mmCIF file of C-alpha atoms in Angstrom:
data_model
loop_
_atom_site.group_PDB
_atom_site.id
_atom_site.type_symbol
_atom_site.label_atom_id
_atom_site.label_comp_id
_atom_site.label_asym_id
_atom_site.label_seq_id
_atom_site.Cartn_x
_atom_site.Cartn_y
_atom_site.Cartn_z
ATOM 1 C CA MET A 8 40.803 51.296 -76.019
ATOM 2 C CA GLU A 9 42.868 48.378 -74.708
ATOM 3 C CA ALA A 10 39.708 46.851 -73.224
ATOM 4 C CA TYR A 11 38.079 47.024 -76.651
ATOM 5 C CA ASP A 12 41.171 45.569 -78.367
ATOM 6 C CA ARG A 13 41.040 42.604 -75.990
ATOM 7 C CA ASN A 14 37.329 42.046 -76.762
ATOM 8 C CA TYR A 15 36.196 42.788 -73.214
ATOM 9 C CA GLU A 16 32.493 43.424 -72.697
ATOM 10 C CA ARG A 17 32.850 45.073 -69.285
ATOM 11 C CA LEU A 18 35.444 47.167 -67.506
ATOM 12 C CA LEU A 19 35.648 47.426 -63.714
ATOM 13 C CA ILE A 20 37.357 50.360 -62.016
ATOM 14 C CA ILE A 21 37.969 50.137 -58.273
ATOM 15 C CA ASN A 22 38.438 53.464 -56.513
ATOM 16 C CA VAL A 23 40.557 53.305 -53.371
ATOM 17 C CA TRP A 24 40.553 55.608 -50.342
ATOM 18 C CA LYS A 25 43.310 55.313 -47.721
ATOM 19 C CA GLY A 26 44.356 51.980 -49.202
ATOM 20 C CA ASN A 27 40.901 50.398 -49.042
ATOM 21 C CA PRO A 28 38.374 49.824 -51.841
ATOM 22 C CA LEU A 29 35.649 52.458 -51.733
ATOM 23 C CA LYS A 30 33.725 52.221 -55.005
ATOM 24 C CA MET A 31 33.406 49.840 -57.942
ATOM 25 C CA THR A 32 32.447 51.399 -61.282
ATOM 26 C CA PHE A 33 31.190 49.121 -64.067
ATOM 27 C CA ILE A 34 31.551 50.336 -67.659
ATOM 28 C CA LYS A 35 30.171 48.819 -70.863
ATOM 29 C CA VAL A 36 32.904 48.409 -73.497
ATOM 30 C CA ASP A 37 31.679 49.146 -77.002
ATOM 31 C CA PRO A 38 33.397 51.245 -79.695
ATOM 32 C CA ASP A 39 30.139 53.042 -80.510
ATOM 33 C CA ASP A 40 28.399 53.056 -77.137
ATOM 34 C CA TRP A 41 30.751 53.169 -74.132
ATOM 35 C CA GLY A 42 28.891 53.983 -70.977
ATOM 36 C CA TYR A 43 28.534 53.596 -67.257
ATOM 37 C CA LEU A 44 26.405 50.659 -66.156
ATOM 38 C CA GLY A 45 26.415 51.275 -62.428
ATOM 39 C CA TYR A 46 28.305 51.692 -59.169
ATOM 40 C CA LEU A 47 28.774 49.844 -55.902
ATOM 41 C CA TYR A 48 29.814 51.807 -52.808
ATOM 42 C CA LEU A 49 31.594 49.463 -50.422
ATOM 43 C CA HIS A 50 32.162 48.821 -46.760
ATOM 44 C CA GLY A 51 35.099 46.686 -47.861
ATOM 45 C CA ILE A 52 36.324 43.558 -49.591
ATOM 46 C CA LYS A 53 37.652 40.414 -47.954
ATOM 47 C CA LEU A 54 40.145 38.854 -50.352
ATOM 48 C CA GLN A 55 40.537 35.151 -51.118
ATOM 49 C CA ARG A 56 43.819 35.005 -49.208
ATOM 50 C CA GLU A 57 42.086 36.480 -46.139
ATOM 51 C CA ILE A 58 39.448 33.754 -46.382
ATOM 52 C CA GLY A 59 42.149 31.073 -46.561
ATOM 53 C CA PHE A 60 42.514 30.428 -50.288
ATOM 54 C CA ARG A 61 45.795 31.091 -52.069
ATOM 55 C CA ASN A 62 46.999 30.452 -55.604
ATOM 56 C CA LEU A 63 43.658 29.352 -57.036
ATOM 57 C CA ARG A 64 43.795 28.482 -60.714
ATOM 58 C CA PRO A 65 42.094 31.046 -62.967
ATOM 59 C CA ILE A 66 38.488 30.557 -64.028
ATOM 60 C CA ARG A 67 38.079 29.419 -67.623
ATOM 61 C CA GLU A 68 36.939 32.390 -69.713
ATOM 62 C CA GLU A 69 34.027 30.472 -71.199
ATOM 63 C CA MET A 70 32.704 29.524 -67.750
ATOM 64 C CA PRO A 71 29.236 31.079 -67.269
ATOM 65 C CA PHE A 72 28.825 33.316 -64.224
ATOM 66 C CA VAL A 73 25.559 32.856 -62.324
ATOM 67 C CA VAL A 74 24.186 35.207 -59.662
ATOM 68 C CA THR A 75 21.588 34.145 -57.103
ATOM 69 C CA THR A 76 20.629 34.956 -53.522
ATOM 70 C CA ALA A 77 21.022 33.205 -50.203
ATOM 71 C CA LYS A 78 17.885 31.524 -48.915
ATOM 72 C CA ARG A 79 15.446 33.642 -46.885
ATOM 73 C CA VAL A 80 16.469 37.098 -48.059
ATOM 74 C CA GLY A 81 14.260 40.068 -48.908
ATOM 75 C CA ILE A 82 13.135 41.614 -52.149
ATOM 76 C CA ASP A 83 16.020 44.136 -51.946
ATOM 77 C CA HIS A 84 18.496 41.259 -52.185
ATOM 78 C CA THR A 85 16.726 39.832 -55.216
ATOM 79 C CA ALA A 86 16.747 43.245 -56.915
ATOM 80 C CA PHE A 87 20.471 43.597 -56.217
ATOM 81 C CA ALA A 88 21.159 40.077 -57.514
ATOM 82 C CA GLN A 89 19.473 41.027 -60.789
ATOM 83 C CA ALA A 90 21.438 44.305 -60.941
ATOM 84 C CA PHE A 91 24.743 42.572 -60.117
ATOM 85 C CA ALA A 92 24.132 40.053 -62.912
ATOM 86 C CA GLU A 93 23.601 42.977 -65.316
ATOM 87 C CA LEU A 94 26.757 44.732 -64.103
ATOM 88 C CA THR A 95 28.924 41.648 -64.495
ATOM 89 C CA GLY A 96 27.360 40.189 -67.630
ATOM 90 C CA GLY A 97 26.226 37.191 -65.593
ATOM 91 C CA LYS A 98 22.929 35.338 -65.478
ATOM 92 C CA PHE A 99 20.457 35.848 -62.632
ATOM 93 C CA VAL A 100 18.833 32.639 -61.366
ATOM 94 C CA PRO A 101 16.168 32.879 -58.624
ATOM 95 C CA ARG A 102 17.167 30.732 -55.631
ATOM 96 C CA GLY A 103 13.895 29.274 -54.454
ATOM 97 C CA ASN A 104 14.612 26.095 -52.487
ATOM 98 C CA LYS A 105 17.385 24.912 -54.805
ATOM 99 C CA SER A 106 20.877 24.205 -53.514
ATOM 100 C CA LEU A 107 23.783 26.162 -54.958
ATOM 101 C CA GLN A 108 25.162 22.923 -56.412
ATOM 102 C CA THR A 109 21.851 22.297 -58.230
ATOM 103 C CA ILE A 110 21.897 25.815 -59.672
ATOM 104 C CA ALA A 111 25.508 25.355 -60.790
ATOM 105 C CA ASP A 112 24.773 21.985 -62.405
ATOM 106 C CA LYS A 113 21.682 23.250 -64.264
ATOM 107 C CA ASN A 114 23.659 26.220 -65.627
ATOM 108 C CA ASN A 115 26.815 24.259 -66.477
ATOM 109 C CA THR A 116 29.069 26.367 -64.271
ATOM 110 C CA ASP A 117 31.368 26.112 -61.287
ATOM 111 C CA VAL A 118 31.175 29.823 -60.430
ATOM 112 C CA ILE A 119 28.284 31.416 -58.521
ATOM 113 C CA GLY A 120 27.951 34.841 -56.928
ATOM 114 C CA VAL A 121 25.556 34.765 -53.977
ATOM 115 C CA ILE A 122 23.901 37.889 -52.569
ATOM 116 C CA GLU A 123 23.750 37.478 -48.784
ATOM 117 C CA ASN A 124 22.633 39.389 -45.701
ATOM 118 C CA TYR A 125 25.162 41.704 -44.103
ATOM 119 C CA PRO A 126 24.435 43.907 -41.057
ATOM 120 C CA ARG A 127 25.275 47.191 -42.813
ATOM 121 C CA GLY A 128 24.162 46.361 -46.340
ATOM 122 C CA MET A 129 24.500 43.339 -48.559
ATOM 123 C CA ALA A 130 27.350 41.018 -49.369
ATOM 124 C CA VAL A 131 28.387 39.283 -52.569
ATOM 125 C CA ASN A 132 30.141 36.004 -51.856
ATOM 126 C CA PHE A 133 31.685 33.832 -54.537
ATOM 127 C CA TYR A 134 31.546 30.053 -54.708
ATOM 128 C CA ARG A 135 33.746 27.899 -56.969
ATOM 129 C CA PHE A 136 32.677 24.286 -57.035
ATOM 130 C CA ASP A 137 35.853 23.269 -58.884
ATOM 131 C CA VAL A 138 37.755 24.296 -55.711
ATOM 132 C CA THR A 139 35.429 23.344 -52.829
ATOM 133 C CA LYS A 140 31.832 22.176 -52.629
ATOM 134 C CA ASP A 141 31.030 23.371 -49.119
ATOM 135 C CA ARG A 142 32.221 26.946 -48.578
ATOM 136 C CA PRO A 143 32.746 30.221 -50.435
ATOM 137 C CA VAL A 144 36.195 31.027 -51.799
ATOM 138 C CA GLY A 145 35.666 34.780 -52.024
ATOM 139 C CA PRO A 146 36.212 37.517 -52.498
ATOM 140 C CA LEU A 147 33.518 38.751 -50.132
ATOM 141 C CA ILE A 148 32.309 42.165 -51.313
ATOM 142 C CA LEU A 149 30.470 44.211 -48.673
ATOM 143 C CA VAL A 150 28.075 46.644 -50.392
ATOM 144 C CA LYS A 151 26.416 49.597 -48.666
ATOM 145 C CA ILE A 152 24.931 51.379 -51.711
ATOM 146 C CA TRP A 153 24.293 50.297 -55.281
ATOM 147 C CA ILE A 154 23.257 52.591 -58.102
ATOM 148 C CA MET A 155 22.398 51.612 -61.651
ATOM 149 C CA GLU A 156 22.740 54.086 -64.492
ATOM 150 C CA ASP A 157 19.022 53.682 -65.297
ATOM 151 C CA GLY A 158 18.093 55.076 -61.860
ATOM 152 C CA ARG A 159 17.543 51.908 -59.799
ATOM 153 C CA ARG A 160 19.301 52.206 -56.458
ATOM 154 C CA TRP A 161 19.495 50.937 -52.889
ATOM 155 C CA ASP A 162 21.101 52.428 -49.760
ATOM 156 C CA TYR A 163 21.319 50.453 -46.511
ATOM 157 C CA LYS A 164 20.739 53.573 -44.386
ATOM 158 C CA GLU A 165 17.521 54.308 -46.268
ATOM 159 C CA ALA A 166 16.469 50.655 -45.969
ATOM 160 C CA LEU A 167 17.007 50.756 -42.199
ATOM 161 C CA GLY A 168 15.238 54.111 -41.865
ATOM 162 C CA LEU A 169 18.426 55.906 -40.779
ATOM 163 C CA LYS A 170 18.239 58.323 -43.715
ATOM 164 C CA ARG A 171 15.378 59.603 -45.875
ATOM 165 C CA SER A 172 15.470 58.732 -49.575
ATOM 166 C CA GLY A 173 17.501 61.311 -51.463
ATOM 167 C CA GLN A 174 18.879 62.937 -48.289
ATOM 168 C CA SER A 175 22.425 64.219 -48.729
ATOM 169 C CA ARG A 176 25.217 64.789 -46.215
ATOM 170 C CA GLU A 177 25.076 68.604 -46.532
#
């Protein structure tokens, strides 16, 4: 109930296994309709300090969060960008040929999450234009599976043909 008392719209729970992040669970906060929104199963997270950024000032609460994709990515990346925007309460903006700075300017924000290629899945990388204009500040979230509560899902092993859809580890 503390999340509700603080007027949060979303709650994020990070499950850890052997000291490393394994799963992110997104929950909708509502006194009448709490519920799971979706899950991300992770290969790992690279923190801001590991990328070379320390002691960054907090993001202003009213700052809009925009999600887009890197250039030249597939339809799976676009679907995940839309899902990630839903999970985080952000706004999905198709990339097209626009620069990240153009997208940020048009949406009056300094914070953009970019869905990028990653060899064993997808990555979410975060840019903050109030900190630097030319490189991501992180964290870098490496996603191997995403599942939305409404049934949409993606698994990198299925996408690469290493596992049939719905196949379990039994």
